[in-house]
Amino acid sequence: MEQLIPLDYSTLRVVWWALLGALLVGFAVMDGFDLGVATVLPLVARSDMERRVVINVVGPVWEGNQVWLITGGGAAFAAWPLVYASAFSGFYLAMMLLLIALILRPVGFKYRSKLEAPRWRSAWDAVLCGSGLVAALVFGVAVGNLIVGVPFGFDAQTMRPLYEGNFFGLFTPFPLLCGLLSVCMLAMHGSALLLWKTDAAVAARARSVGICFALASLVLFALGGWWVAHGLPGYTVTSAIDPDQLSNPLSKTVAVVAGAWMHNYARWPAMWIAPALGLGGALLAALLLAARSAALAFISSALSVAGIVLTVGFSMFPFLMPSLLTPNASLTVWDASSSRMTLWIMLLVTGVLLPIVSLYTAWVYRVMRGKVTQAALGDAPHAY
């Protein structure tokens, strides 16, 4: 049956690595501005009406944007089951914290305007802000831990993941830097959206806040890049690789070498596009926000977010989840995937459904185009 599949195993693995990256970029860009808007809510809105304006910017679209996270999680589960199992075992408490934040967010959207009592609304506004901040921080800390390595291994007989870390061990200096970068870049992205979609005082405050977060993202991303290039241990496969072999993460040898995460840029110089987008997009977003060029500032912030996410993927390739405990058990593109048949069937399904979802999303944003103003909310009984 597998002889009928037109793509070889190694090609399918790379395709799914690229698709997973695209889904993560889609989530960071699309749902990222939702989290960013929630994070900056108390900084850009002071009255109840101003907070309603901010919430209604993302209110009609946040549920659809969650599809990117669900799709990315589903793709990781089906295409990279060992990564999914190891990550959810190791990051269990962090995942629970993330899920609590993501569960409270829709509750905040739905219940915030059910009562007019100021304390009721202020409490839900705090929940929305906290959920956005916590989610952005946890996502960044998780990525930072992937870069430094996760303390896990495998039982050689059962291939059951064995995790030896703890919740507080996730918050070491470099992952915390990544968490702060995640918060700042999403706050930049959300602020750019608010400048584009609102007016008056809210837009003015969003512009000032966005400039600060854009510059902070630039500095933190540059600092992280310097840290990776000058001393942070990276991982490299030292044994021969058969990209068409059956998945078995214990069939290779891995060395931990300072600066190893920079090796791919020497091998494939085109990868420098990603960090260039991360740095250049943040700088350009700050300049365009200062110039009040809202649409271009939002596009620039989106490019910066995409560049930062892609930089992580390009730097770590072919690693998906390095093992700090047992480097040889690190999960890579070549030894952590599902079967060739599974990847092919999923690719066919994705090729049909992903364009449909993308077209529907584009249509929704076209329908919801235009600014959200206080006057418009006064005539909208179904607004938040």
mmCIF file with all atom_site columns, N, CA, C and O in Angstrom, residues 270-300:
data_model
loop_
_atom_site.group_PDB
_atom_site.id
_atom_site.type_symbol
_atom_site.label_atom_id
_atom_site.label_alt_id
_atom_site.label_comp_id
_atom_site.label_asym_id
_atom_site.label_entity_id
_atom_site.label_seq_id
_atom_site.pdbx_PDB_ins_code
_atom_site.Cartn_x
_atom_site.Cartn_y
_atom_site.Cartn_z
_atom_site.occupancy
_atom_site.B_iso_or_equiv
_atom_site.pdbx_formal_charge
_atom_site.auth_seq_id
_atom_site.auth_comp_id
_atom_site.auth_asym_id
_atom_site.auth_atom_id
_atom_site.pdbx_PDB_model_num
ATOM 1   N N  . ALA A 1 270 ? 19.989 31.115 3.759  1.00 0.00 ? 270 ALA A N  1
ATOM 2   C CA . ALA A 1 270 ? 18.670 31.710 3.553  1.00 0.00 ? 270 ALA A CA 1
ATOM 3   C C  . ALA A 1 270 ? 17.862 31.773 4.848  1.00 0.00 ? 270 ALA A C  1
ATOM 4   O O  . ALA A 1 270 ? 16.925 32.579 4.971  1.00 0.00 ? 270 ALA A O  1
ATOM 5   N N  . MET A 1 271 ? 18.241 30.952 5.829  1.00 0.00 ? 271 MET A N  1
ATOM 6   C CA . MET A 1 271 ? 17.521 30.964 7.100  1.00 0.00 ? 271 MET A CA 1
ATOM 7   C C  . MET A 1 271 ? 17.687 32.274 7.851  1.00 0.00 ? 271 MET A C  1
ATOM 8   O O  . MET A 1 271 ? 16.900 32.578 8.766  1.00 0.00 ? 271 MET A O  1
ATOM 9   N N  . TRP A 1 272 ? 18.678 33.076 7.494  1.00 0.00 ? 272 TRP A N  1
ATOM 10  C CA . TRP A 1 272 ? 18.861 34.377 8.152  1.00 0.00 ? 272 TRP A CA 1
ATOM 11  C C  . TRP A 1 272 ? 17.674 35.296 7.919  1.00 0.00 ? 272 TRP A C  1
ATOM 12  O O  . TRP A 1 272 ? 17.520 36.323 8.615  1.00 0.00 ? 272 TRP A O  1
ATOM 13  N N  . ILE A 1 273 ? 16.826 34.949 6.951  1.00 0.00 ? 273 ILE A N  1
ATOM 14  C CA . ILE A 1 273 ? 15.626 35.758 6.703  1.00 0.00 ? 273 ILE A CA 1
ATOM 15  C C  . ILE A 1 273 ? 14.754 35.820 7.958  1.00 0.00 ? 273 ILE A C  1
ATOM 16  O O  . ILE A 1 273 ? 14.164 36.854 8.262  1.00 0.00 ? 273 ILE A O  1
ATOM 17  N N  . ALA A 1 274 ? 14.665 34.707 8.693  1.00 0.00 ? 274 ALA A N  1
ATOM 18  C CA . ALA A 1 274 ? 13.788 34.656 9.866  1.00 0.00 ? 274 ALA A CA 1
ATOM 19  C C  . ALA A 1 274 ? 14.220 35.640 10.957 1.00 0.00 ? 274 ALA A C  1
ATOM 20  O O  . ALA A 1 274 ? 13.416 36.486 11.375 1.00 0.00 ? 274 ALA A O  1
ATOM 21  N N  . PRO A 1 275 ? 15.462 35.573 11.467 1.00 0.00 ? 275 PRO A N  1
ATOM 22  C CA . PRO A 1 275 ? 15.835 36.562 12.490 1.00 0.00 ? 275 PRO A CA 1
ATOM 23  C C  . PRO A 1 275 ? 15.833 37.991 11.966 1.00 0.00 ? 275 PRO A C  1
ATOM 24  O O  . PRO A 1 275 ? 15.558 38.931 12.727 1.00 0.00 ? 275 PRO A O  1
ATOM 25  N N  . ALA A 1 276 ? 16.109 38.156 10.662 1.00 0.00 ? 276 ALA A N  1
ATOM 26  C CA . ALA A 1 276 ? 16.043 39.498 10.087 1.00 0.00 ? 276 ALA A CA 1
ATOM 27  C C  . ALA A 1 276 ? 14.620 40.042 10.140 1.00 0.00 ? 276 ALA A C  1
ATOM 28  O O  . ALA A 1 276 ? 14.388 41.219 10.445 1.00 0.00 ? 276 ALA A O  1
ATOM 29  N N  . LEU A 1 277 ? 13.642 39.180 9.868  1.00 0.00 ? 277 LEU A N  1
ATOM 30  C CA . LEU A 1 277 ? 12.236 39.582 9.981  1.00 0.00 ? 277 LEU A CA 1
ATOM 31  C C  . LEU A 1 277 ? 11.879 39.897 11.430 1.00 0.00 ? 277 LEU A C  1
ATOM 32  O O  . LEU A 1 277 ? 11.145 40.858 11.703 1.00 0.00 ? 277 LEU A O  1
ATOM 33  N N  . GLY A 1 278 ? 12.377 39.072 12.354 1.00 0.00 ? 278 GLY A N  1
ATOM 34  C CA . GLY A 1 278 ? 12.078 39.311 13.761 1.00 0.00 ? 278 GLY A CA 1
ATOM 35  C C  . GLY A 1 278 ? 12.578 40.654 14.236 1.00 0.00 ? 278 GLY A C  1
ATOM 36  O O  . GLY A 1 278 ? 11.842 41.407 14.904 1.00 0.00 ? 278 GLY A O  1
ATOM 37  N N  . LEU A 1 279 ? 13.816 40.985 13.905 1.00 0.00 ? 279 LEU A N  1
ATOM 38  C CA . LEU A 1 279 ? 14.391 42.261 14.324 1.00 0.00 ? 279 LEU A CA 1
ATOM 39  C C  . LEU A 1 279 ? 13.857 43.430 13.502 1.00 0.00 ? 279 LEU A C  1
ATOM 40  O O  . LEU A 1 279 ? 13.413 44.446 14.045 1.00 0.00 ? 279 LEU A O  1
ATOM 41  N N  . GLY A 1 280 ? 13.893 43.274 12.173 1.00 0.00 ? 280 GLY A N  1
ATOM 42  C CA . GLY A 1 280 ? 13.460 44.351 11.294 1.00 0.00 ? 280 GLY A CA 1
ATOM 43  C C  . GLY A 1 280 ? 11.980 44.652 11.430 1.00 0.00 ? 280 GLY A C  1
ATOM 44  O O  . GLY A 1 280 ? 11.567 45.818 11.391 1.00 0.00 ? 280 GLY A O  1
ATOM 45  N N  . GLY A 1 281 ? 11.164 43.597 11.596 1.00 0.00 ? 281 GLY A N  1
ATOM 46  C CA . GLY A 1 281 ? 9.734  43.816 11.747 1.00 0.00 ? 281 GLY A CA 1
ATOM 47  C C  . GLY A 1 281 ? 9.404  44.592 13.009 1.00 0.00 ? 281 GLY A C  1
ATOM 48  O O  . GLY A 1 281 ? 8.546  45.482 12.995 1.00 0.00 ? 281 GLY A O  1
ATOM 49  N N  . ALA A 1 282 ? 10.086 44.280 14.114 1.00 0.00 ? 282 ALA A N  1
ATOM 50  C CA . ALA A 1 282 ? 9.835  44.998 15.368 1.00 0.00 ? 282 ALA A CA 1
ATOM 51  C C  . ALA A 1 282 ? 10.262 46.452 15.259 1.00 0.00 ? 282 ALA A C  1
ATOM 52  O O  . ALA A 1 282 ? 9.547  47.363 15.705 1.00 0.00 ? 282 ALA A O  1
ATOM 53  N N  . LEU A 1 283 ? 11.435 46.686 14.666 1.00 0.00 ? 283 LEU A N  1
ATOM 54  C CA . LEU A 1 283 ? 11.903 48.068 14.489 1.00 0.00 ? 283 LEU A CA 1
ATOM 55  C C  . LEU A 1 283 ? 10.968 48.850 13.575 1.00 0.00 ? 283 LEU A C  1
ATOM 56  O O  . LEU A 1 283 ? 10.591 49.996 13.868 1.00 0.00 ? 283 LEU A O  1
ATOM 57  N N  . LEU A 1 284 ? 10.574 48.222 12.468 1.00 0.00 ? 284 LEU A N  1
ATOM 58  C CA . LEU A 1 284 ? 9.682  48.894 11.533 1.00 0.00 ? 284 LEU A CA 1
ATOM 59  C C  . LEU A 1 284 ? 8.316  49.142 12.163 1.00 0.00 ? 284 LEU A C  1
ATOM 60  O O  . LEU A 1 284 ? 7.696  50.197 11.933 1.00 0.00 ? 284 LEU A O  1
ATOM 61  N N  . ALA A 1 285 ? 7.838  48.200 12.964 1.00 0.00 ? 285 ALA A N  1
ATOM 62  C CA . ALA A 1 285 ? 6.560  48.398 13.644 1.00 0.00 ? 285 ALA A CA 1
ATOM 63  C C  . ALA A 1 285 ? 6.623  49.608 14.572 1.00 0.00 ? 285 ALA A C  1
ATOM 64  O O  . ALA A 1 285 ? 5.668  50.404 14.626 1.00 0.00 ? 285 ALA A O  1
ATOM 65  N N  . ALA A 1 286 ? 7.727  49.757 15.305 1.00 0.00 ? 286 ALA A N  1
ATOM 66  C CA . ALA A 1 286 ? 7.872  50.914 16.191 1.00 0.00 ? 286 ALA A CA 1
ATOM 67  C C  . ALA A 1 286 ? 7.856  52.213 15.398 1.00 0.00 ? 286 ALA A C  1
ATOM 68  O O  . ALA A 1 286 ? 7.193  53.190 15.782 1.00 0.00 ? 286 ALA A O  1
ATOM 69  N N  . LEU A 1 287 ? 8.570  52.241 14.271 1.00 0.00 ? 287 LEU A N  1
ATOM 70  C CA . LEU A 1 287 ? 8.611  53.455 13.448 1.00 0.00 ? 287 LEU A CA 1
ATOM 71  C C  . LEU A 1 287 ? 7.250  53.765 12.836 1.00 0.00 ? 287 LEU A C  1
ATOM 72  O O  . LEU A 1 287 ? 6.827  54.934 12.792 1.00 0.00 ? 287 LEU A O  1
ATOM 73  N N  . LEU A 1 288 ? 6.561  52.743 12.365 1.00 0.00 ? 288 LEU A N  1
ATOM 74  C CA . LEU A 1 288 ? 5.258  52.959 11.738 1.00 0.00 ? 288 LEU A CA 1
ATOM 75  C C  . LEU A 1 288 ? 4.196  53.327 12.772 1.00 0.00 ? 288 LEU A C  1
ATOM 76  O O  . LEU A 1 288 ? 3.276  54.101 12.475 1.00 0.00 ? 288 LEU A O  1
ATOM 77  N N  . LEU A 1 289 ? 4.310  52.771 13.966 1.00 0.00 ? 289 LEU A N  1
ATOM 78  C CA . LEU A 1 289 ? 3.404  53.196 15.034 1.00 0.00 ? 289 LEU A CA 1
ATOM 79  C C  . LEU A 1 289 ? 3.628  54.664 15.364 1.00 0.00 ? 289 LEU A C  1
ATOM 80  O O  . LEU A 1 289 ? 2.672  55.418 15.566 1.00 0.00 ? 289 LEU A O  1
ATOM 81  N N  . ALA A 1 290 ? 4.888  55.064 15.432 1.00 0.00 ? 290 ALA A N  1
ATOM 82  C CA . ALA A 1 290 ? 5.187  56.472 15.689 1.00 0.00 ? 290 ALA A CA 1
ATOM 83  C C  . ALA A 1 290 ? 4.647  57.369 14.586 1.00 0.00 ? 290 ALA A C  1
ATOM 84  O O  . ALA A 1 290 ? 4.215  58.504 14.839 1.00 0.00 ? 290 ALA A O  1
ATOM 85  N N  . ALA A 1 291 ? 4.643  56.858 13.335 1.00 0.00 ? 291 ALA A N  1
ATOM 86  C CA . ALA A 1 291 ? 4.143  57.625 12.196 1.00 0.00 ? 291 ALA A CA 1
ATOM 87  C C  . ALA A 1 291 ? 2.630  57.496 12.020 1.00 0.00 ? 291 ALA A C  1
ATOM 88  O O  . ALA A 1 291 ? 2.073  58.045 11.072 1.00 0.00 ? 291 ALA A O  1
ATOM 89  N N  . ARG A 1 292 ? 1.969  56.745 12.907 1.00 0.00 ? 292 ARG A N  1
ATOM 90  C CA . ARG A 1 292 ? 0.514  56.519 12.861 1.00 0.00 ? 292 ARG A CA 1
ATOM 91  C C  . ARG A 1 292 ? 0.068  55.813 11.585 1.00 0.00 ? 292 ARG A C  1
ATOM 92  O O  . ARG A 1 292 ? -1.057 55.989 11.113 1.00 0.00 ? 292 ARG A O  1
ATOM 93  N N  . SER A 1 293 ? 0.947  55.001 11.032 1.00 0.00 ? 293 SER A N  1
ATOM 94  C CA . SER A 1 293 ? 0.598  54.200 9.856  1.00 0.00 ? 293 SER A CA 1
ATOM 95  C C  . SER A 1 293 ? 0.109  52.843 10.357 1.00 0.00 ? 293 SER A C  1
ATOM 96  O O  . SER A 1 293 ? 0.869  51.867 10.421 1.00 0.00 ? 293 SER A O  1
ATOM 97  N N  . ALA A 1 294 ? -1.188 52.774 10.702 1.00 0.00 ? 294 ALA A N  1
ATOM 98  C CA . ALA A 1 294 ? -1.721 51.654 11.480 1.00 0.00 ? 294 ALA A CA 1
ATOM 99  C C  . ALA A 1 294 ? -1.652 50.318 10.746 1.00 0.00 ? 294 ALA A C  1
ATOM 100 O O  . ALA A 1 294 ? -1.168 49.326 11.291 1.00 0.00 ? 294 ALA A O  1
ATOM 101 N N  . ALA A 1 295 ? -2.149 50.271 9.515  1.00 0.00 ? 295 ALA A N  1
ATOM 102 C CA . ALA A 1 295 ? -2.203 48.993 8.789  1.00 0.00 ? 295 ALA A CA 1
ATOM 103 C C  . ALA A 1 295 ? -0.808 48.437 8.556  1.00 0.00 ? 295 ALA A C  1
ATOM 104 O O  . ALA A 1 295 ? -0.548 47.244 8.754  1.00 0.00 ? 295 ALA A O  1
ATOM 105 N N  . LEU A 1 296 ? 0.120  49.299 8.134  1.00 0.00 ? 296 LEU A N  1
ATOM 106 C CA . LEU A 1 296 ? 1.487  48.838 7.887  1.00 0.00 ? 296 LEU A CA 1
ATOM 107 C C  . LEU A 1 296 ? 2.183  48.439 9.182  1.00 0.00 ? 296 LEU A C  1
ATOM 108 O O  . LEU A 1 296 ? 2.992  47.513 9.201  1.00 0.00 ? 296 LEU A O  1
ATOM 109 N N  . ALA A 1 297 ? 1.861  49.133 10.283 1.00 0.00 ? 297 ALA A N  1
ATOM 110 C CA . ALA A 1 297 ? 2.444  48.763 11.576 1.00 0.00 ? 297 ALA A CA 1
ATOM 111 C C  . ALA A 1 297 ? 1.976  47.375 11.984 1.00 0.00 ? 297 ALA A C  1
ATOM 112 O O  . ALA A 1 297 ? 2.754  46.569 12.505 1.00 0.00 ? 297 ALA A O  1
ATOM 113 N N  . PHE A 1 298 ? 0.700  47.069 11.736 1.00 0.00 ? 298 PHE A N  1
ATOM 114 C CA . PHE A 1 298 ? 0.180  45.753 12.074 1.00 0.00 ? 298 PHE A CA 1
ATOM 115 C C  . PHE A 1 298 ? 0.843  44.678 11.219 1.00 0.00 ? 298 PHE A C  1
ATOM 116 O O  . PHE A 1 298 ? 1.212  43.615 11.722 1.00 0.00 ? 298 PHE A O  1
ATOM 117 N N  . ILE A 1 299 ? 1.013  44.947 9.934  1.00 0.00 ? 299 ILE A N  1
ATOM 118 C CA . ILE A 1 299 ? 1.685  43.977 9.055  1.00 0.00 ? 299 ILE A CA 1
ATOM 119 C C  . ILE A 1 299 ? 3.124  43.762 9.512  1.00 0.00 ? 299 ILE A C  1
ATOM 120 O O  . ILE A 1 299 ? 3.623  42.627 9.553  1.00 0.00 ? 299 ILE A O  1
ATOM 121 N N  . SER A 1 300 ? 3.795  44.828 9.891  1.00 0.00 ? 300 SER A N  1
ATOM 122 C CA . SER A 1 300 ? 5.183  44.718 10.353 1.00 0.00 ? 300 SER A CA 1
ATOM 123 C C  . SER A 1 300 ? 5.277  43.918 11.644 1.00 0.00 ? 300 SER A C  1
ATOM 124 O O  . SER A 1 300 ? 6.184  43.092 11.812 1.00 0.00 ? 300 SER A O  1
#
